GROMACS .gro file of C-alpha atoms in nm:
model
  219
    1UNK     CA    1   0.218   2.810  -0.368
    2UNK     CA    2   0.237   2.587  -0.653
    3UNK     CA    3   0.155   2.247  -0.511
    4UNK     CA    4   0.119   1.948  -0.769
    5UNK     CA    5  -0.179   1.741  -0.771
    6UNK     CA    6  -0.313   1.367  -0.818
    7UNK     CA    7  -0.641   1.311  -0.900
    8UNK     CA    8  -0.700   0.968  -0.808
    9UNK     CA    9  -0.993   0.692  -0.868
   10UNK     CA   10  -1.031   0.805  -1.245
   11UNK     CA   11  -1.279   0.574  -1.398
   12UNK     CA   12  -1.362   0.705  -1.771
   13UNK     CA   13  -1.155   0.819  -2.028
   14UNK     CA   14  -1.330   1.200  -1.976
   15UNK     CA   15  -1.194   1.172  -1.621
   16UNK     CA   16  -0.840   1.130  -1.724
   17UNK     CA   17  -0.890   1.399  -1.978
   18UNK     CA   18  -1.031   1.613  -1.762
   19UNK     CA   19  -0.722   1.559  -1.480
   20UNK     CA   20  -0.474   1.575  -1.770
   21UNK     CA   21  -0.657   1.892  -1.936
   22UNK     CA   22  -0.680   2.072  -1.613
   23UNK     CA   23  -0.241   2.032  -1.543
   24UNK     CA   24  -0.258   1.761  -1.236
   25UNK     CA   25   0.030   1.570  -1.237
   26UNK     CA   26  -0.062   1.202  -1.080
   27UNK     CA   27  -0.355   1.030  -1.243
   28UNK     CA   28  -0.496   0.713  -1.009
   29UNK     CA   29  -0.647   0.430  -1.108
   30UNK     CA   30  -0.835   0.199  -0.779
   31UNK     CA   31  -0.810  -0.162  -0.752
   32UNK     CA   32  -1.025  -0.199  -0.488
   33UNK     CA   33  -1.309  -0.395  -0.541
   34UNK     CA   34  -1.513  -0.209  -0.227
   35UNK     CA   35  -1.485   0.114  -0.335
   36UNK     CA   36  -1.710   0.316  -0.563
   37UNK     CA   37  -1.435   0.426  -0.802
   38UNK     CA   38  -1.305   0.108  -0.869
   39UNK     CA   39  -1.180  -0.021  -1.211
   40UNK     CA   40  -1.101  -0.385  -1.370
   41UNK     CA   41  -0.737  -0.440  -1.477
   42UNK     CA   42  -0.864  -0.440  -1.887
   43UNK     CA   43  -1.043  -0.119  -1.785
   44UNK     CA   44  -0.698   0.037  -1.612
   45UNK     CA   45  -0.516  -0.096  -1.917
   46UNK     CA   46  -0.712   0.083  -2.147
   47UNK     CA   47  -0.742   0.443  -1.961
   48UNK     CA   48  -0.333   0.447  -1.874
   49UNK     CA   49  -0.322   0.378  -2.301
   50UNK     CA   50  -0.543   0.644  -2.409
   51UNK     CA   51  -0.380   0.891  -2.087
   52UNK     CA   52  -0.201   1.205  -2.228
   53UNK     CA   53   0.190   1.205  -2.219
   54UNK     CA   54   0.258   1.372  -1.895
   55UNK     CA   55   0.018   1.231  -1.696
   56UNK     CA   56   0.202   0.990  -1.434
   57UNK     CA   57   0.016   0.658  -1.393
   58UNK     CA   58  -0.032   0.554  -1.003
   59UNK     CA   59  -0.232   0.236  -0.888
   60UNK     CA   60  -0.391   0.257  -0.590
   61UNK     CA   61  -0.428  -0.157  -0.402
   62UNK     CA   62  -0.521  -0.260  -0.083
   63UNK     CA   63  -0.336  -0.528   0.080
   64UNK     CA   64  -0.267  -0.676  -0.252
   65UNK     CA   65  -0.127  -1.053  -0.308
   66UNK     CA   66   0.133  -1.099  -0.533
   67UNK     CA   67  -0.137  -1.260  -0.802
   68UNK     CA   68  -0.294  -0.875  -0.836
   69UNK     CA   69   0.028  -0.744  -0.810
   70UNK     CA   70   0.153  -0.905  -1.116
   71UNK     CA   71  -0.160  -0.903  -1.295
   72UNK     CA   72  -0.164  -0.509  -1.280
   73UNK     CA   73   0.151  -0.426  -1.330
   74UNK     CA   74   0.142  -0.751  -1.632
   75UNK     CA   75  -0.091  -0.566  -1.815
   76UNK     CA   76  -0.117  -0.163  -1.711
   77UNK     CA   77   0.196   0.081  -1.835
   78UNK     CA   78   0.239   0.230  -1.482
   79UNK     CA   79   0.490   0.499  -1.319
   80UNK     CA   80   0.391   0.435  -0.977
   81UNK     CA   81   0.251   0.201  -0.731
   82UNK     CA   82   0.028   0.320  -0.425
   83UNK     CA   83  -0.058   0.122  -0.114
   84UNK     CA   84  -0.347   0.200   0.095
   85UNK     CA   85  -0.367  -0.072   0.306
   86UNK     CA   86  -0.203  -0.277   0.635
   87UNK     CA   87   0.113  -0.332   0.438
   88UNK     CA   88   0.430  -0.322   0.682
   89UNK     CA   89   0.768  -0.189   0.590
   90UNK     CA   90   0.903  -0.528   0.464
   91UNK     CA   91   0.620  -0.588   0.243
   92UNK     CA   92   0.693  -0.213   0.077
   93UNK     CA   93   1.023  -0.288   0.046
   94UNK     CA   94   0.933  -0.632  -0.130
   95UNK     CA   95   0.687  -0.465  -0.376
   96UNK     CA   96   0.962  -0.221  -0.473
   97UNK     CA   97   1.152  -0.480  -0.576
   98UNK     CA   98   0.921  -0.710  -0.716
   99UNK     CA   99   0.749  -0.463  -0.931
  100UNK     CA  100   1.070  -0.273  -1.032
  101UNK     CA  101   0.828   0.054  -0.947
  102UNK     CA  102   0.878   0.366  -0.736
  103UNK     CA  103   0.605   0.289  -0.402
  104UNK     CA  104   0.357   0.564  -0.208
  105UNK     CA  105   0.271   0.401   0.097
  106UNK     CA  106  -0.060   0.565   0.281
  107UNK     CA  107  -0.016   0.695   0.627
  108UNK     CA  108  -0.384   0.747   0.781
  109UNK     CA  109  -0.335   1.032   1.018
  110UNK     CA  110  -0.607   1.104   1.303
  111UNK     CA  111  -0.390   1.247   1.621
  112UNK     CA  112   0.000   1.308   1.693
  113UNK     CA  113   0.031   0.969   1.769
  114UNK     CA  114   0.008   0.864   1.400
  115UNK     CA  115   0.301   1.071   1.258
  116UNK     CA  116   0.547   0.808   1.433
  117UNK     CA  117   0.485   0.603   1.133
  118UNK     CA  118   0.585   0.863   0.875
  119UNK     CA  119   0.900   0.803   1.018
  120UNK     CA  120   0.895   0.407   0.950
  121UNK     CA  121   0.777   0.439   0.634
  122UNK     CA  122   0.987   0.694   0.491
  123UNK     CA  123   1.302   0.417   0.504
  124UNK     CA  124   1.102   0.215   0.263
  125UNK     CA  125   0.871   0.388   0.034
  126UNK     CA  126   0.987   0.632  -0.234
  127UNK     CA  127   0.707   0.877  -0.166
  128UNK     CA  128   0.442   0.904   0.192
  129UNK     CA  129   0.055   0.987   0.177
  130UNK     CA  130  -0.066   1.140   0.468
  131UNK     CA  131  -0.424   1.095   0.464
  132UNK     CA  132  -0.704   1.090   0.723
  133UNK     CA  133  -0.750   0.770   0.932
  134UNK     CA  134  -1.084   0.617   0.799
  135UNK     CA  135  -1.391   0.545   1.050
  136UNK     CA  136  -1.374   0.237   1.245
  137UNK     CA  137  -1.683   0.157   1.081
  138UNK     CA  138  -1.529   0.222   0.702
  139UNK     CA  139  -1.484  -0.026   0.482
  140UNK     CA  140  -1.289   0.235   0.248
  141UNK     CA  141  -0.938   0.261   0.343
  142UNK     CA  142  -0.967   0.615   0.156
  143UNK     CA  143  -1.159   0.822  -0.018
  144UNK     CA  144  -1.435   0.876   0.262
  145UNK     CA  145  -1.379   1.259   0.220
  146UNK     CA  146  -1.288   1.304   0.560
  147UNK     CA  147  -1.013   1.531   0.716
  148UNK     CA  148  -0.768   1.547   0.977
  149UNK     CA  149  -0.606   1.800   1.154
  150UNK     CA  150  -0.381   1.973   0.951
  151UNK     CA  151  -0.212   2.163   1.185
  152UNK     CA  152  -0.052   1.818   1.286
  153UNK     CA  153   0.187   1.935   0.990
  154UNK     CA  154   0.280   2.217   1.044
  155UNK     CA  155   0.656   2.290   1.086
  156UNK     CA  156   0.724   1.930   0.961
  157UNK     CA  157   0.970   1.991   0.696
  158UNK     CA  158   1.216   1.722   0.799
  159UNK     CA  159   1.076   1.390   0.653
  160UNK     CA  160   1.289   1.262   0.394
  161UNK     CA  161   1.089   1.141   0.114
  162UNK     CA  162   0.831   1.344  -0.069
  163UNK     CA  163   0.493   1.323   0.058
  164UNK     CA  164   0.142   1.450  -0.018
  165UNK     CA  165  -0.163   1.540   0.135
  166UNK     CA  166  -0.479   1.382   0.132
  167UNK     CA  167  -0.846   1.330   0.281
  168UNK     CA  168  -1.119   1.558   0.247
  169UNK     CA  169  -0.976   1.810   0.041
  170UNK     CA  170  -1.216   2.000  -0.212
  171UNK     CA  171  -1.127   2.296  -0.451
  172UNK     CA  172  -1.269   2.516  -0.174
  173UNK     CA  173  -1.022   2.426   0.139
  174UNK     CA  174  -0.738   2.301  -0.020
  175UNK     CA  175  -0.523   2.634  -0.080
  176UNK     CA  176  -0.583   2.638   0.328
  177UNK     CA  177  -0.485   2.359   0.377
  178UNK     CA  178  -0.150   2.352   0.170
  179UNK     CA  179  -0.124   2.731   0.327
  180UNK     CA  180  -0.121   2.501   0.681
  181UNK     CA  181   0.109   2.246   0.622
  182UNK     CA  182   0.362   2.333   0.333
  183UNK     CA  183   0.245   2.046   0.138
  184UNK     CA  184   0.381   2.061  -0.176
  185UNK     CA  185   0.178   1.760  -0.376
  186UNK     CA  186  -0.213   1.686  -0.300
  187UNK     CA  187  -0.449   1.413  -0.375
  188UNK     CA  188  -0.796   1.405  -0.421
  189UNK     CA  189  -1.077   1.185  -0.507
  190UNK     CA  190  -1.445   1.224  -0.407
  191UNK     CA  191  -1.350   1.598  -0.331
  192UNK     CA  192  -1.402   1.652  -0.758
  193UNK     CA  193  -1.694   1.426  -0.787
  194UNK     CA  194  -2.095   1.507  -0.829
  195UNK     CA  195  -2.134   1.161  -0.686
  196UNK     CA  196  -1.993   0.877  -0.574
  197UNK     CA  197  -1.713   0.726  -0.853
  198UNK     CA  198  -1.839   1.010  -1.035
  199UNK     CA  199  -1.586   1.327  -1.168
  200UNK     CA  200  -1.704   1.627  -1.229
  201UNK     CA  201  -1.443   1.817  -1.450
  202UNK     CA  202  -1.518   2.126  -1.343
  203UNK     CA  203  -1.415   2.115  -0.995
  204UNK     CA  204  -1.147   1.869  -1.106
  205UNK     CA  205  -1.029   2.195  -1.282
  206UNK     CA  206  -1.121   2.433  -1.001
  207UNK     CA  207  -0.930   2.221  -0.777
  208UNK     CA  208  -0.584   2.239  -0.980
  209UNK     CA  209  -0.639   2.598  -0.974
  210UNK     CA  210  -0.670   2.677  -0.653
  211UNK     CA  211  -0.377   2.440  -0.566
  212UNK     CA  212  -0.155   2.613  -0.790
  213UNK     CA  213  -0.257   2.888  -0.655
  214UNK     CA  214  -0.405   3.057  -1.011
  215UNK     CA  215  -0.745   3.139  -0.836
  216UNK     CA  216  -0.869   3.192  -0.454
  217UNK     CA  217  -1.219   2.936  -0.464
  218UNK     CA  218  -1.478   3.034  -0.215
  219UNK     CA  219  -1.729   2.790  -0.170
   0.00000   0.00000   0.00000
């Protein structure tokens, strides 16, 4: 098991530290205005300056228009764009273009009947998230620290873009469920946090570990 992990709505420059520090691979920066961990363009700027050489840069929008678009990837030194919202296929494939950048496109997953998107998807974006389907109620499209079932996964190896696994994964369950679903790349957000929009580098650390399998973490 040595799965590689994003650590996403990093906020302060001791949160990227900490993700860099700790060996994750993705850092993500949120420009959603709704959601605890988000961050101003200036702000993203500066934290994707200051990140350590390694560290791959992803942005995380919502049913972005092309005005956001432009004025994030204007001003913030990026590897990756990530959307989390209604976007369809054509709009992904018109973001790749328009932004020159490689595009995750979120899947929310909640039964069997989800996974025919993967499928969809997977002809336009570079890379798939899998993450639970928020609450009907949710006004996050992510990051609600929910989970789905994982065994949904299991014996899915065909899909033919990388893809990664996300919602509700902590330092404690997330060996489990990469031991479930052969996920090779994980994300993670309020899983490492002492509060809302708030890191905690010590389970950001005990979360890397246990995905890379260098410790077992029980609870």
């Amino acid at each position: 098991m040595d799965a590689r992990v994003k650590i996403c709505g990093l906020c302060k420059p001791e949160d990227v530290t900490a993700a860099a520090t700790a060996g994750a691979v993705y850092g993500g920066f949120v420009f959603f205005p709704k959601s605890p961990r988000y961050v101003s363009v200036d702000v993203a700027r500066s934290l994707a300056i200051e990140a350590p050489v390694g560290l791959a840069k992803v942005a995380l929008v919502v049913d972005a228009d092309d005005a956001l678009i432009d004025a994030i990837t204007g001003a913030v030194p990026l590897d990756m764009l990530q959307l989390h919202g209604q976007e369809t296929p054509d709009r992904v494939a018109a973001l790749r273009v328009r932004t020159g950048l490689p595009v995750m496109k979120a899947i929310g997953v909640a039964d069997a009947a989800d996974l025919a998107a993967i499928d969809v998807y997977a002809e336009v974006a570079d890379q798939l998230l899998i993450d639970a389907k928020p609450p009907k109620a949710s006004i996050l499209p992510g990051g609600n620290g929910l989970s789905f079932d994982w065994r949904l996964l299991q014996g899915r190896k065909y899909w033919t873009k990388p893809w990664m696994l996300a919602g509700g994964l902590t330092p404690e369950n997330v060996a489990e469920a990469i031991r479930l679903t052969g996920a090779r790349q994980v994300d993670v957000s309020s899983g490492v946090e002492a509060a809302p929009g708030v890191k905690d580098a010590a389970r950001i650390a005990d979360f890397v570990a246990a995905a890379t399998g260098q410790v077992s973490v029980t609870g």
